[in-house]
Each structure stands twice: as C-alpha cells, then as structure tokens.
Amino acid sequence: MFSTTSLADAPVVRAPRHAPVAQLVRGGVIEGVHHGSVVVLGADGTVEHQLGDAEAAFYPRSAVKPLQAVAMLRAGLPLDGELLSLAAASHSGEERHLAGTRRILELAGLAEDDLRNVPDLPFDPAVRDTWVRAGRAPSRLAQNCSGKHAAMLWTAKLNGWSLPDYLDPEHPLQRAIRETVEELTGQRVARVTVDGCGAPLFAISLTGLARALSRVVTAAPGTPEARVADAMRDHAEMASGATRDVAALMRAVPGLLAKDGFEGVQVAALPDGRAVAVKIADGADRARVPVAAAALALAGVDSALLAEFSGAPLLGGGVPVGSVRVIDGLGAA
C-alpha cells in the first residue's frame, strides 16, 4: 500500500518566475519573446538543466493524462493497446477516436449520455471544418477528452462507484487518481481545480511532472505504468491525431513517450528515464514544440532526429522571413 509519508511538500503557489525561452525573429529583428520554464532530468532523476521556475505549482493540463490512465489501470480498468492509448488521449476528433470512445462505452455497458465532459467540436481544424459543414453540433463524443471520460466511467462502474458524480474531486475514482499523481510525482498536490473538460486538475511542479513520466517509462513490463507507455507509443495517433506534432515526435525519436497539454505544456521521457518538461507562459504552441525539441537535445537526443521540430518558418507575403528561435542553451548548467 502506498504511503504518503515519503512525499515531498506541495510545490509553492506563487507567480511563476518564468524566463525567456524563445524569440520570434522577423527579418533579423526580434519581434517577440516567449517566456516559460524548462526542466531536463537525467536517467537517475537528477535535474541536469533547468530554466525559469520548474518548482512552482502549475497545472499540467492534459499532460497529466498518462498518470490518470495509470490510476485507472490500477483500479481494474481492463484496457490495452489503442483503446488504452485513447484513454490517455487529447484526441483530434477523427472517426477512429469517436469509434474508439463508443467501443469503450459499449464494453462498459454505457452510452454517450453517461459522459459528463463538455460538448465540443473536434480539435483538429480540418476535421472540425468537415464536421461544421455537415451541420453537426458540438458533442461530448467529439470533445478531445472523451476517451478518458469513457474510461473513467468504466473504471467507476467496475468498482461499484457512483457514475453521475464521477468528476467530483471527492469521488473514489478521483481520490485514486490524486494518490497516483502524488505517488508518481513524489510530491503532494498544491491545489485542485477543474480542467476544461470538467475533470479535477491537480497543481504540481514541472519537475514533478517530468519525474512522473520518467517513472512511467522505466516501470517493469506488465505494470500499469508500462502498459500505458506501451499503448501510447504503439498507437501515437490514437493518443493525439494523424497530424499532431506530439505523435510525430514519438515516431521520430525511438522509444519516446510524449504528451502535450493546453496552455503550452509538454512532457516527454526516454526509455532509460531521461525526461523533459516544458511550460510556455503564454500558452503558445509555436514555442512549445521547438523548446521541447531543444530540451530533448539537451537530454542527449540526436539533434538530427529533432530537426523537423525546430519551429515552423515565419511567413511574410507567403515566403519565409523569420522563425521562432530557441534561446541558446536554454540556460544549461
């Protein structure tokens, strides 16, 4: 039985002391600056590089989904493969994602009406445009967290827990998820709020997030942690989408487990436990991706594998005139 006595104190809730992490350069002039925080852990869990405020409390948003999935497996959720990947997904709303969520609900003997996530349009712009042209309204199934919510419902049903209030922070399911988040991060939760989908969201530190994913990828085969890592790596498009950068990143770097989150959050871990976590202060994806790639390079990933993630060109009149440029060294120690 896991004991909380070994947990570190909750991270401090404060205005984060972010630092410049990337510059928007147009025609050789710095036009804008993205601030944020970055942490790089070695295989032994020690902090090898950091910039900004990796120890302040922050909300990891959907980057915490692999930990939520681990908690559900520990509570008896019988998923593996692509459906387990979907349970940890921020999906794009493609037909495979909708079909997979329906399948989880079917296996649980439940229906779309049992979901309590917010109705939304598909996340992927092209899929969303097609959806709107067809005259389809926002739905709980199309919302990017529907796979996780379906898995939460099935986990609750398997344990005999109530279903209508499965998102209440005091529900047995959410208490189990919180315990798993605390165990894997190694620290107590600082605050609890509500994520965009309606699920409880726990404030941890950026270092804690990186540590947790490191523990997921280095867990023994067959454990809930290893099952989640294997499912997401083997079915990266189910955990995100066909055109998503996080899926491309996992395809490009052998053995990498990666998860993004709204408001500029990215976490990634290599099979030996090296891990990185990034928070972009203004939530900009255009900085998240190149900064995460630079952090992985600091962790020892071959830069050639990361070339396509160095940042999209900045266009002027339809031609490249600049780019997002990561701060040299990201403050490496």
mmCIF file of C-alpha atoms in Angstrom:
data_model
loop_
_atom_site.group_PDB
_atom_site.id
_atom_site.type_symbol
_atom_site.label_atom_id
_atom_site.label_comp_id
_atom_site.label_asym_id
_atom_site.label_seq_id
_atom_site.Cartn_x
_atom_site.Cartn_y
_atom_site.Cartn_z
ATOM 1 C CA MET A 1 0.000 0.000 0.000
ATOM 2 C CA PHE A 2 1.378 3.373 -0.991
ATOM 3 C CA SER A 3 2.275 5.638 1.923
ATOM 4 C CA THR A 4 2.116 9.417 1.734
ATOM 5 C CA THR A 5 4.783 9.813 4.404
ATOM 6 C CA SER A 6 7.546 9.784 1.779
ATOM 7 C CA LEU A 7 6.019 12.573 -0.296
ATOM 8 C CA ALA A 8 7.686 15.945 -0.586
ATOM 9 C CA ASP A 9 5.672 19.000 0.366
ATOM 10 C CA ALA A 10 3.410 20.502 -2.253
ATOM 11 C CA PRO A 11 5.094 22.990 -4.599
ATOM 12 C CA VAL A 12 4.712 26.628 -3.672
ATOM 13 C CA VAL A 13 1.828 28.533 -5.220
ATOM 14 C CA ARG A 14 3.336 31.782 -6.500
ATOM 15 C CA ALA A 15 3.610 33.926 -9.580
ATOM 16 C CA PRO A 16 5.942 31.749 -11.669
ATOM 17 C CA ARG A 17 9.427 33.144 -12.272
ATOM 18 C CA HIS A 18 9.478 32.322 -15.959
ATOM 19 C CA ALA A 19 12.459 33.222 -18.136
ATOM 20 C CA PRO A 20 12.817 33.897 -21.867
ATOM 21 C CA VAL A 21 12.875 30.572 -23.721
ATOM 22 C CA ALA A 22 12.279 31.549 -27.352
ATOM 23 C CA GLN A 23 12.322 34.586 -29.611
ATOM 24 C CA LEU A 24 10.209 35.404 -32.627
ATOM 25 C CA VAL A 25 12.643 36.736 -35.217
ATOM 26 C CA ARG A 26 11.403 38.535 -38.339
ATOM 27 C CA GLY A 27 13.888 39.868 -40.870
ATOM 28 C CA GLY A 28 16.750 39.616 -38.400
ATOM 29 C CA VAL A 29 14.919 41.627 -35.709
ATOM 30 C CA ILE A 30 13.494 40.155 -32.508
ATOM 31 C CA GLU A 31 9.780 40.863 -32.828
ATOM 32 C CA GLY A 32 8.545 38.950 -29.791
ATOM 33 C CA VAL A 33 9.713 36.890 -26.838
ATOM 34 C CA HIS A 34 8.118 33.801 -25.310
ATOM 35 C CA HIS A 35 8.766 33.206 -21.616
ATOM 36 C CA GLY A 36 8.468 29.870 -19.868
ATOM 37 C CA SER A 37 10.140 27.201 -17.777
ATOM 38 C CA VAL A 38 12.062 24.074 -18.738
ATOM 39 C CA VAL A 39 13.488 21.142 -16.803
ATOM 40 C CA VAL A 40 15.659 18.250 -18.011
ATOM 41 C CA LEU A 41 16.159 15.167 -15.824
ATOM 42 C CA GLY A 42 18.944 12.623 -16.154
ATOM 43 C CA ALA A 43 18.283 8.895 -16.166
ATOM 44 C CA ASP A 44 18.809 8.832 -12.393
ATOM 45 C CA GLY A 45 16.185 11.537 -11.839
ATOM 46 C CA THR A 46 18.575 14.356 -11.047
ATOM 47 C CA VAL A 47 17.984 17.794 -12.544
ATOM 48 C CA GLU A 48 20.598 18.293 -15.257
ATOM 49 C CA HIS A 49 19.272 21.525 -16.777
ATOM 50 C CA GLN A 50 16.594 23.993 -15.849
ATOM 51 C CA LEU A 51 15.436 27.433 -16.789
ATOM 52 C CA GLY A 52 12.702 29.589 -15.315
ATOM 53 C CA ASP A 53 10.652 28.226 -12.422
ATOM 54 C CA ALA A 54 10.394 24.437 -12.539
ATOM 55 C CA GLU A 55 9.466 24.157 -8.847
ATOM 56 C CA ALA A 56 6.437 26.458 -8.667
ATOM 57 C CA ALA A 57 2.957 24.955 -8.644
ATOM 58 C CA PHE A 58 1.319 24.867 -12.061
ATOM 59 C CA TYR A 59 -1.478 23.000 -13.795
ATOM 60 C CA PRO A 60 -0.173 20.344 -16.210
ATOM 61 C CA ARG A 61 -3.492 20.211 -18.073
ATOM 62 C CA SER A 62 -3.715 17.211 -20.410
ATOM 63 C CA ALA A 63 -0.045 16.349 -19.926
ATOM 64 C CA VAL A 64 -1.220 14.543 -16.780
ATOM 65 C CA LYS A 65 -3.406 12.087 -18.717
ATOM 66 C CA PRO A 66 -0.856 9.234 -18.731
ATOM 67 C CA LEU A 67 -0.920 9.374 -14.913
ATOM 68 C CA GLN A 68 -4.715 9.352 -14.860
ATOM 69 C CA ALA A 69 -4.641 6.275 -17.100
ATOM 70 C CA VAL A 70 -2.172 4.542 -14.765
ATOM 71 C CA ALA A 71 -4.539 5.174 -11.864
ATOM 72 C CA MET A 72 -7.463 3.683 -13.779
ATOM 73 C CA LEU A 73 -5.496 0.531 -14.644
ATOM 74 C CA ARG A 74 -4.540 0.161 -11.001
ATOM 75 C CA ALA A 75 -8.259 0.352 -10.197
ATOM 76 C CA GLY A 76 -9.016 -2.504 -12.589
ATOM 77 C CA LEU A 77 -9.667 -0.896 -15.992
ATOM 78 C CA PRO A 78 -9.148 -3.774 -18.490
ATOM 79 C CA LEU A 79 -7.785 -1.804 -21.446
ATOM 80 C CA ASP A 80 -4.634 -2.170 -23.518
ATOM 81 C CA GLY A 81 -3.495 -1.213 -26.987
ATOM 82 C CA GLU A 82 -5.252 1.500 -28.952
ATOM 83 C CA LEU A 83 -8.182 1.849 -26.550
ATOM 84 C CA LEU A 84 -5.811 2.396 -23.619
ATOM 85 C CA SER A 85 -3.971 4.988 -25.706
ATOM 86 C CA LEU A 86 -7.319 6.675 -26.307
ATOM 87 C CA ALA A 87 -7.993 6.666 -22.554
ATOM 88 C CA ALA A 88 -4.854 8.822 -22.174
ATOM 89 C CA ALA A 89 -5.593 10.943 -25.229
ATOM 90 C CA SER A 90 -6.232 14.523 -26.143
ATOM 91 C CA HIS A 91 -7.614 13.324 -29.433
ATOM 92 C CA SER A 92 -8.306 15.223 -32.640
ATOM 93 C CA GLY A 93 -11.884 14.081 -33.121
ATOM 94 C CA GLU A 94 -11.120 11.801 -36.049
ATOM 95 C CA GLU A 95 -13.547 8.981 -36.758
ATOM 96 C CA ARG A 96 -11.181 6.434 -35.170
ATOM 97 C CA HIS A 97 -11.287 8.438 -31.934
ATOM 98 C CA LEU A 98 -15.066 8.619 -31.914
ATOM 99 C CA ALA A 99 -15.365 4.929 -32.766
ATOM 100 C CA GLY A 100 -12.873 4.021 -30.048
ATOM 101 C CA THR A 101 -14.738 6.017 -27.427
ATOM 102 C CA ARG A 102 -18.005 4.369 -28.465
ATOM 103 C CA ARG A 103 -16.282 0.999 -28.096
ATOM 104 C CA ILE A 104 -15.119 1.752 -24.550
ATOM 105 C CA LEU A 105 -18.654 2.812 -23.624
ATOM 106 C CA GLU A 106 -20.065 -0.319 -25.274
ATOM 107 C CA LEU A 107 -17.673 -2.562 -23.350
ATOM 108 C CA ALA A 108 -18.749 -0.812 -20.163
ATOM 109 C CA GLY A 109 -22.454 -1.161 -20.978
ATOM 110 C CA LEU A 110 -22.820 2.620 -21.035
ATOM 111 C CA ALA A 111 -23.861 5.289 -23.517
ATOM 112 C CA GLU A 112 -22.709 8.705 -24.716
ATOM 113 C CA ASP A 113 -25.315 10.329 -22.476
ATOM 114 C CA ASP A 114 -23.423 8.992 -19.443
ATOM 115 C CA LEU A 115 -20.412 11.158 -20.284
ATOM 116 C CA ARG A 116 -20.013 14.364 -18.271
ATOM 117 C CA ASN A 117 -17.290 16.073 -20.295
ATOM 118 C CA VAL A 118 -18.338 19.291 -22.036
ATOM 119 C CA PRO A 119 -19.762 19.102 -25.586
ATOM 120 C CA ASP A 120 -17.313 20.461 -28.144
ATOM 121 C CA LEU A 121 -16.287 20.367 -31.788
ATOM 122 C CA PRO A 122 -13.354 18.199 -32.935
ATOM 123 C CA PHE A 123 -9.939 19.610 -32.035
ATOM 124 C CA ASP A 124 -8.273 19.136 -35.426
ATOM 125 C CA PRO A 125 -9.070 22.161 -37.658
ATOM 126 C CA ALA A 126 -9.671 20.130 -40.819
ATOM 127 C CA VAL A 127 -11.831 17.574 -39.019
ATOM 128 C CA ARG A 128 -13.711 20.413 -37.310
ATOM 129 C CA ASP A 129 -14.375 22.184 -40.615
ATOM 130 C CA THR A 130 -15.784 18.991 -42.115
ATOM 131 C CA TRP A 131 -17.925 18.487 -39.020
ATOM 132 C CA VAL A 132 -19.355 22.016 -39.219
ATOM 133 C CA ARG A 133 -20.007 21.804 -42.976
ATOM 134 C CA ALA A 134 -22.023 18.666 -42.301
ATOM 135 C CA GLY A 135 -24.178 20.653 -39.873
ATOM 136 C CA ARG A 136 -23.140 18.622 -36.849
ATOM 137 C CA ALA A 137 -23.424 20.202 -33.416
ATOM 138 C CA PRO A 138 -20.830 20.051 -30.630
ATOM 139 C CA SER A 139 -20.926 16.717 -28.810
ATOM 140 C CA ARG A 140 -19.384 15.072 -25.790
ATOM 141 C CA LEU A 141 -18.029 12.331 -28.031
ATOM 142 C CA ALA A 142 -16.150 14.796 -30.260
ATOM 143 C CA GLN A 143 -14.581 16.651 -27.326
ATOM 144 C CA ASN A 144 -10.881 15.791 -27.102
ATOM 145 C CA CYS A 145 -11.076 14.157 -23.654
ATOM 146 C CA SER A 146 -13.980 11.797 -24.394
ATOM 147 C CA GLY A 147 -11.790 8.674 -24.368
ATOM 148 C CA LYS A 148 -10.545 9.494 -20.887
ATOM 149 C CA HIS A 149 -14.072 10.163 -19.650
ATOM 150 C CA ALA A 150 -15.371 6.906 -21.079
ATOM 151 C CA ALA A 151 -12.538 5.077 -19.328
ATOM 152 C CA MET A 152 -13.297 6.911 -16.076
ATOM 153 C CA LEU A 153 -16.925 5.816 -16.260
ATOM 154 C CA TRP A 154 -15.979 2.181 -16.878
ATOM 155 C CA THR A 155 -13.466 2.242 -14.011
ATOM 156 C CA ALA A 156 -16.128 3.628 -11.689
ATOM 157 C CA LYS A 157 -18.679 1.029 -12.780
ATOM 158 C CA LEU A 158 -16.231 -1.858 -12.333
ATOM 159 C CA ASN A 159 -15.624 -0.760 -8.744
ATOM 160 C CA GLY A 160 -19.275 -0.213 -7.891
ATOM 161 C CA TRP A 161 -18.766 3.529 -7.546
ATOM 162 C CA SER A 162 -21.463 6.017 -8.446
ATOM 163 C CA LEU A 163 -21.469 7.249 -12.042
ATOM 164 C CA PRO A 164 -23.261 10.624 -12.246
ATOM 165 C CA ASP A 165 -20.729 12.295 -9.926
ATOM 166 C CA TYR A 166 -17.568 10.598 -11.233
ATOM 167 C CA LEU A 167 -15.952 14.044 -11.748
ATOM 168 C CA ASP A 168 -16.377 15.157 -8.137
ATOM 169 C CA PRO A 169 -12.876 15.612 -6.608
ATOM 170 C CA GLU A 170 -14.035 13.572 -3.591
ATOM 171 C CA HIS A 171 -15.302 10.672 -5.709
ATOM 172 C CA PRO A 172 -13.349 7.445 -5.032
ATOM 173 C CA LEU A 173 -12.072 7.460 -8.625
ATOM 174 C CA GLN A 174 -10.703 10.981 -8.395
ATOM 175 C CA ARG A 175 -9.169 10.290 -4.992
ATOM 176 C CA ALA A 176 -7.411 7.273 -6.516
ATOM 177 C CA ILE A 177 -6.148 9.416 -9.397
ATOM 178 C CA ARG A 178 -4.868 12.056 -6.997
ATOM 179 C CA GLU A 179 -2.988 9.406 -4.989
ATOM 180 C CA THR A 180 -1.355 8.107 -8.158
ATOM 181 C CA VAL A 181 -0.384 11.616 -9.284
ATOM 182 C CA GLU A 182 1.188 12.256 -5.891
ATOM 183 C CA GLU A 183 2.998 8.924 -5.851
ATOM 184 C CA LEU A 184 4.494 9.296 -9.328
ATOM 185 C CA THR A 185 5.422 12.972 -8.970
ATOM 186 C CA GLY A 186 6.768 12.364 -5.470
ATOM 187 C CA GLN A 187 5.042 15.435 -4.081
ATOM 188 C CA ARG A 188 1.734 16.457 -2.595
ATOM 189 C CA VAL A 189 -0.777 18.254 -4.764
ATOM 190 C CA ALA A 190 -0.773 22.013 -4.183
ATOM 191 C CA ARG A 191 -4.250 22.924 -5.428
ATOM 192 C CA VAL A 192 -7.252 21.270 -7.060
ATOM 193 C CA THR A 193 -9.369 22.947 -9.718
ATOM 194 C CA VAL A 194 -11.438 21.914 -12.758
ATOM 195 C CA ASP A 195 -9.882 21.226 -16.163
ATOM 196 C CA GLY A 196 -11.508 22.385 -19.379
ATOM 197 C CA CYS A 197 -13.253 19.015 -19.846
ATOM 198 C CA GLY A 198 -14.721 19.105 -16.335
ATOM 199 C CA ALA A 199 -12.343 16.638 -14.647
ATOM 200 C CA PRO A 200 -10.406 17.541 -11.486
ATOM 201 C CA LEU A 201 -6.996 19.051 -12.197
ATOM 202 C CA PHE A 202 -4.106 18.894 -9.744
ATOM 203 C CA ALA A 203 -1.390 21.518 -9.360
ATOM 204 C CA ILE A 204 2.098 20.011 -9.246
ATOM 205 C CA SER A 205 5.558 21.252 -10.268
ATOM 206 C CA LEU A 206 7.165 20.986 -13.685
ATOM 207 C CA THR A 207 9.926 18.870 -12.149
ATOM 208 C CA GLY A 208 7.300 16.614 -10.590
ATOM 209 C CA LEU A 209 5.641 16.129 -13.973
ATOM 210 C CA ALA A 210 8.943 15.144 -15.607
ATOM 211 C CA ARG A 211 9.723 12.790 -12.705
ATOM 212 C CA ALA A 212 6.328 11.121 -13.023
ATOM 213 C CA LEU A 213 6.685 10.390 -16.738
ATOM 214 C CA SER A 214 10.218 9.103 -16.116
ATOM 215 C CA ARG A 215 8.762 6.625 -13.639
ATOM 216 C CA VAL A 216 6.106 5.593 -16.141
ATOM 217 C CA VAL A 217 8.605 4.728 -18.893
ATOM 218 C CA THR A 218 11.033 2.904 -16.581
ATOM 219 C CA ALA A 219 8.432 0.758 -14.814
ATOM 220 C CA ALA A 220 8.666 -3.019 -15.049
ATOM 221 C CA PRO A 221 6.962 -4.712 -18.014
ATOM 222 C CA GLY A 222 3.329 -5.535 -17.409
ATOM 223 C CA THR A 223 2.795 -2.905 -14.739
ATOM 224 C CA PRO A 224 0.063 -0.287 -15.254
ATOM 225 C CA GLU A 225 2.762 2.297 -15.952
ATOM 226 C CA ALA A 226 4.430 0.172 -18.630
ATOM 227 C CA ARG A 227 1.085 -0.694 -20.201
ATOM 228 C CA VAL A 228 0.233 2.988 -20.580
ATOM 229 C CA ALA A 229 3.650 3.803 -22.032
ATOM 230 C CA ASP A 230 3.474 0.920 -24.494
ATOM 231 C CA ALA A 231 -0.059 1.763 -25.606
ATOM 232 C CA MET A 232 0.690 5.428 -26.225
ATOM 233 C CA ARG A 233 3.938 4.754 -28.073
ATOM 234 C CA ASP A 234 2.451 1.956 -30.182
ATOM 235 C CA HIS A 235 -0.671 3.977 -31.001
ATOM 236 C CA ALA A 236 0.565 7.560 -31.005
ATOM 237 C CA GLU A 237 -2.114 8.748 -33.421
ATOM 238 C CA MET A 238 -4.841 7.395 -31.149
ATOM 239 C CA ALA A 239 -3.373 9.389 -28.245
ATOM 240 C CA SER A 240 -3.437 12.564 -30.355
ATOM 241 C CA GLY A 241 -4.142 12.596 -34.085
ATOM 242 C CA ALA A 242 -2.760 11.955 -37.551
ATOM 243 C CA THR A 243 -1.416 15.489 -37.999
ATOM 244 C CA ARG A 244 -0.377 16.253 -34.411
ATOM 245 C CA ASP A 245 3.186 17.194 -33.513
ATOM 246 C CA VAL A 246 3.238 15.008 -30.395
ATOM 247 C CA ALA A 247 2.565 11.893 -32.486
ATOM 248 C CA ALA A 248 5.247 12.923 -34.979
ATOM 249 C CA LEU A 249 7.700 13.424 -32.113
ATOM 250 C CA MET A 250 7.102 9.910 -30.788
ATOM 251 C CA ARG A 251 7.542 8.483 -34.275
ATOM 252 C CA ALA A 252 10.790 10.412 -34.783
ATOM 253 C CA VAL A 253 12.545 9.525 -31.505
ATOM 254 C CA PRO A 254 12.766 5.781 -30.785
ATOM 255 C CA GLY A 255 11.111 4.796 -27.512
ATOM 256 C CA LEU A 256 9.985 8.313 -26.638
ATOM 257 C CA LEU A 257 6.763 8.806 -24.677
ATOM 258 C CA ALA A 258 5.376 12.324 -25.063
ATOM 259 C CA LYS A 259 2.214 14.141 -24.045
ATOM 260 C CA ASP A 260 1.130 17.713 -24.639
ATOM 261 C CA GLY A 261 -1.338 19.862 -22.746
ATOM 262 C CA PHE A 262 -3.192 23.106 -23.285
ATOM 263 C CA GLU A 263 -1.502 26.366 -22.260
ATOM 264 C CA GLY A 264 1.883 25.382 -23.649
ATOM 265 C CA VAL A 265 2.675 22.247 -21.628
ATOM 266 C CA GLN A 266 4.836 19.402 -22.942
ATOM 267 C CA VAL A 267 6.370 16.411 -21.192
ATOM 268 C CA ALA A 268 8.458 13.641 -22.725
ATOM 269 C CA ALA A 269 10.552 10.744 -21.435
ATOM 270 C CA LEU A 270 13.043 8.305 -22.947
ATOM 271 C CA PRO A 271 13.163 4.572 -22.104
ATOM 272 C CA ASP A 272 16.150 4.986 -19.780
ATOM 273 C CA GLY A 273 14.314 7.584 -17.668
ATOM 274 C CA ARG A 274 15.702 10.802 -19.096
ATOM 275 C CA ALA A 275 12.822 13.258 -19.175
ATOM 276 C CA VAL A 276 11.952 16.842 -20.056
ATOM 277 C CA ALA A 277 9.038 19.101 -19.222
ATOM 278 C CA VAL A 278 8.164 22.486 -20.697
ATOM 279 C CA LYS A 279 5.680 25.195 -19.801
ATOM 280 C CA ILE A 280 5.267 28.176 -22.141
ATOM 281 C CA ALA A 281 3.909 31.116 -20.156
ATOM 282 C CA ASP A 282 1.617 32.475 -22.860
ATOM 283 C CA GLY A 283 0.438 29.021 -23.909
ATOM 284 C CA ALA A 284 1.808 29.310 -27.448
ATOM 285 C CA ASP A 285 2.241 26.059 -29.363
ATOM 286 C CA ARG A 286 4.629 27.779 -31.766
ATOM 287 C CA ALA A 287 7.107 27.972 -28.857
ATOM 288 C CA ARG A 288 6.149 24.710 -27.106
ATOM 289 C CA VAL A 289 7.333 22.448 -29.904
ATOM 290 C CA PRO A 290 10.793 23.928 -30.623
ATOM 291 C CA VAL A 291 11.530 24.469 -26.923
ATOM 292 C CA ALA A 292 10.612 20.850 -26.166
ATOM 293 C CA ALA A 293 12.857 19.699 -29.021
ATOM 294 C CA ALA A 294 15.733 21.794 -27.675
ATOM 295 C CA ALA A 295 15.193 20.313 -24.208
ATOM 296 C CA LEU A 296 15.329 16.803 -25.661
ATOM 297 C CA ALA A 297 18.577 17.697 -27.387
ATOM 298 C CA LEU A 298 19.946 18.776 -24.008
ATOM 299 C CA ALA A 299 18.833 15.384 -22.685
ATOM 300 C CA GLY A 300 21.036 13.728 -25.298
ATOM 301 C CA VAL A 301 18.653 13.015 -28.179
ATOM 302 C CA ASP A 302 20.354 13.212 -31.579
ATOM 303 C CA SER A 303 19.587 16.661 -32.984
ATOM 304 C CA ALA A 304 19.103 15.149 -36.443
ATOM 305 C CA LEU A 305 16.022 13.337 -35.141
ATOM 306 C CA LEU A 306 14.606 16.642 -33.912
ATOM 307 C CA ALA A 307 15.236 18.794 -36.978
ATOM 308 C CA GLU A 308 11.604 18.884 -38.099
ATOM 309 C CA PHE A 309 10.560 20.224 -34.684
ATOM 310 C CA SER A 310 12.865 23.250 -34.626
ATOM 311 C CA GLY A 311 9.963 25.571 -35.439
ATOM 312 C CA ALA A 312 7.785 26.498 -38.383
ATOM 313 C CA PRO A 313 9.028 29.394 -40.526
ATOM 314 C CA LEU A 314 7.531 32.834 -40.015
ATOM 315 C CA LEU A 315 5.998 33.982 -43.285
ATOM 316 C CA GLY A 316 5.815 37.427 -44.818
ATOM 317 C CA GLY A 317 3.920 37.760 -48.071
ATOM 318 C CA GLY A 318 3.798 33.987 -48.256
ATOM 319 C CA VAL A 319 7.561 33.472 -48.085
ATOM 320 C CA PRO A 320 9.782 32.679 -45.068
ATOM 321 C CA VAL A 321 11.150 35.835 -43.426
ATOM 322 C CA GLY A 322 11.971 34.532 -39.949
ATOM 323 C CA SER A 323 11.313 31.874 -37.350
ATOM 324 C CA VAL A 324 10.869 31.060 -33.703
ATOM 325 C CA ARG A 325 14.388 30.770 -32.289
ATOM 326 C CA VAL A 326 15.049 28.946 -29.021
ATOM 327 C CA ILE A 327 17.272 30.747 -26.508
ATOM 328 C CA ASP A 328 20.805 29.394 -26.799
ATOM 329 C CA GLY A 329 21.380 26.543 -24.347
ATOM 330 C CA LEU A 330 18.096 27.102 -22.525
ATOM 331 C CA GLY A 331 20.111 28.143 -19.506
ATOM 332 C CA ALA A 332 22.032 24.871 -19.298
ATOM 333 C CA ALA A 333 24.013 24.471 -16.104
#
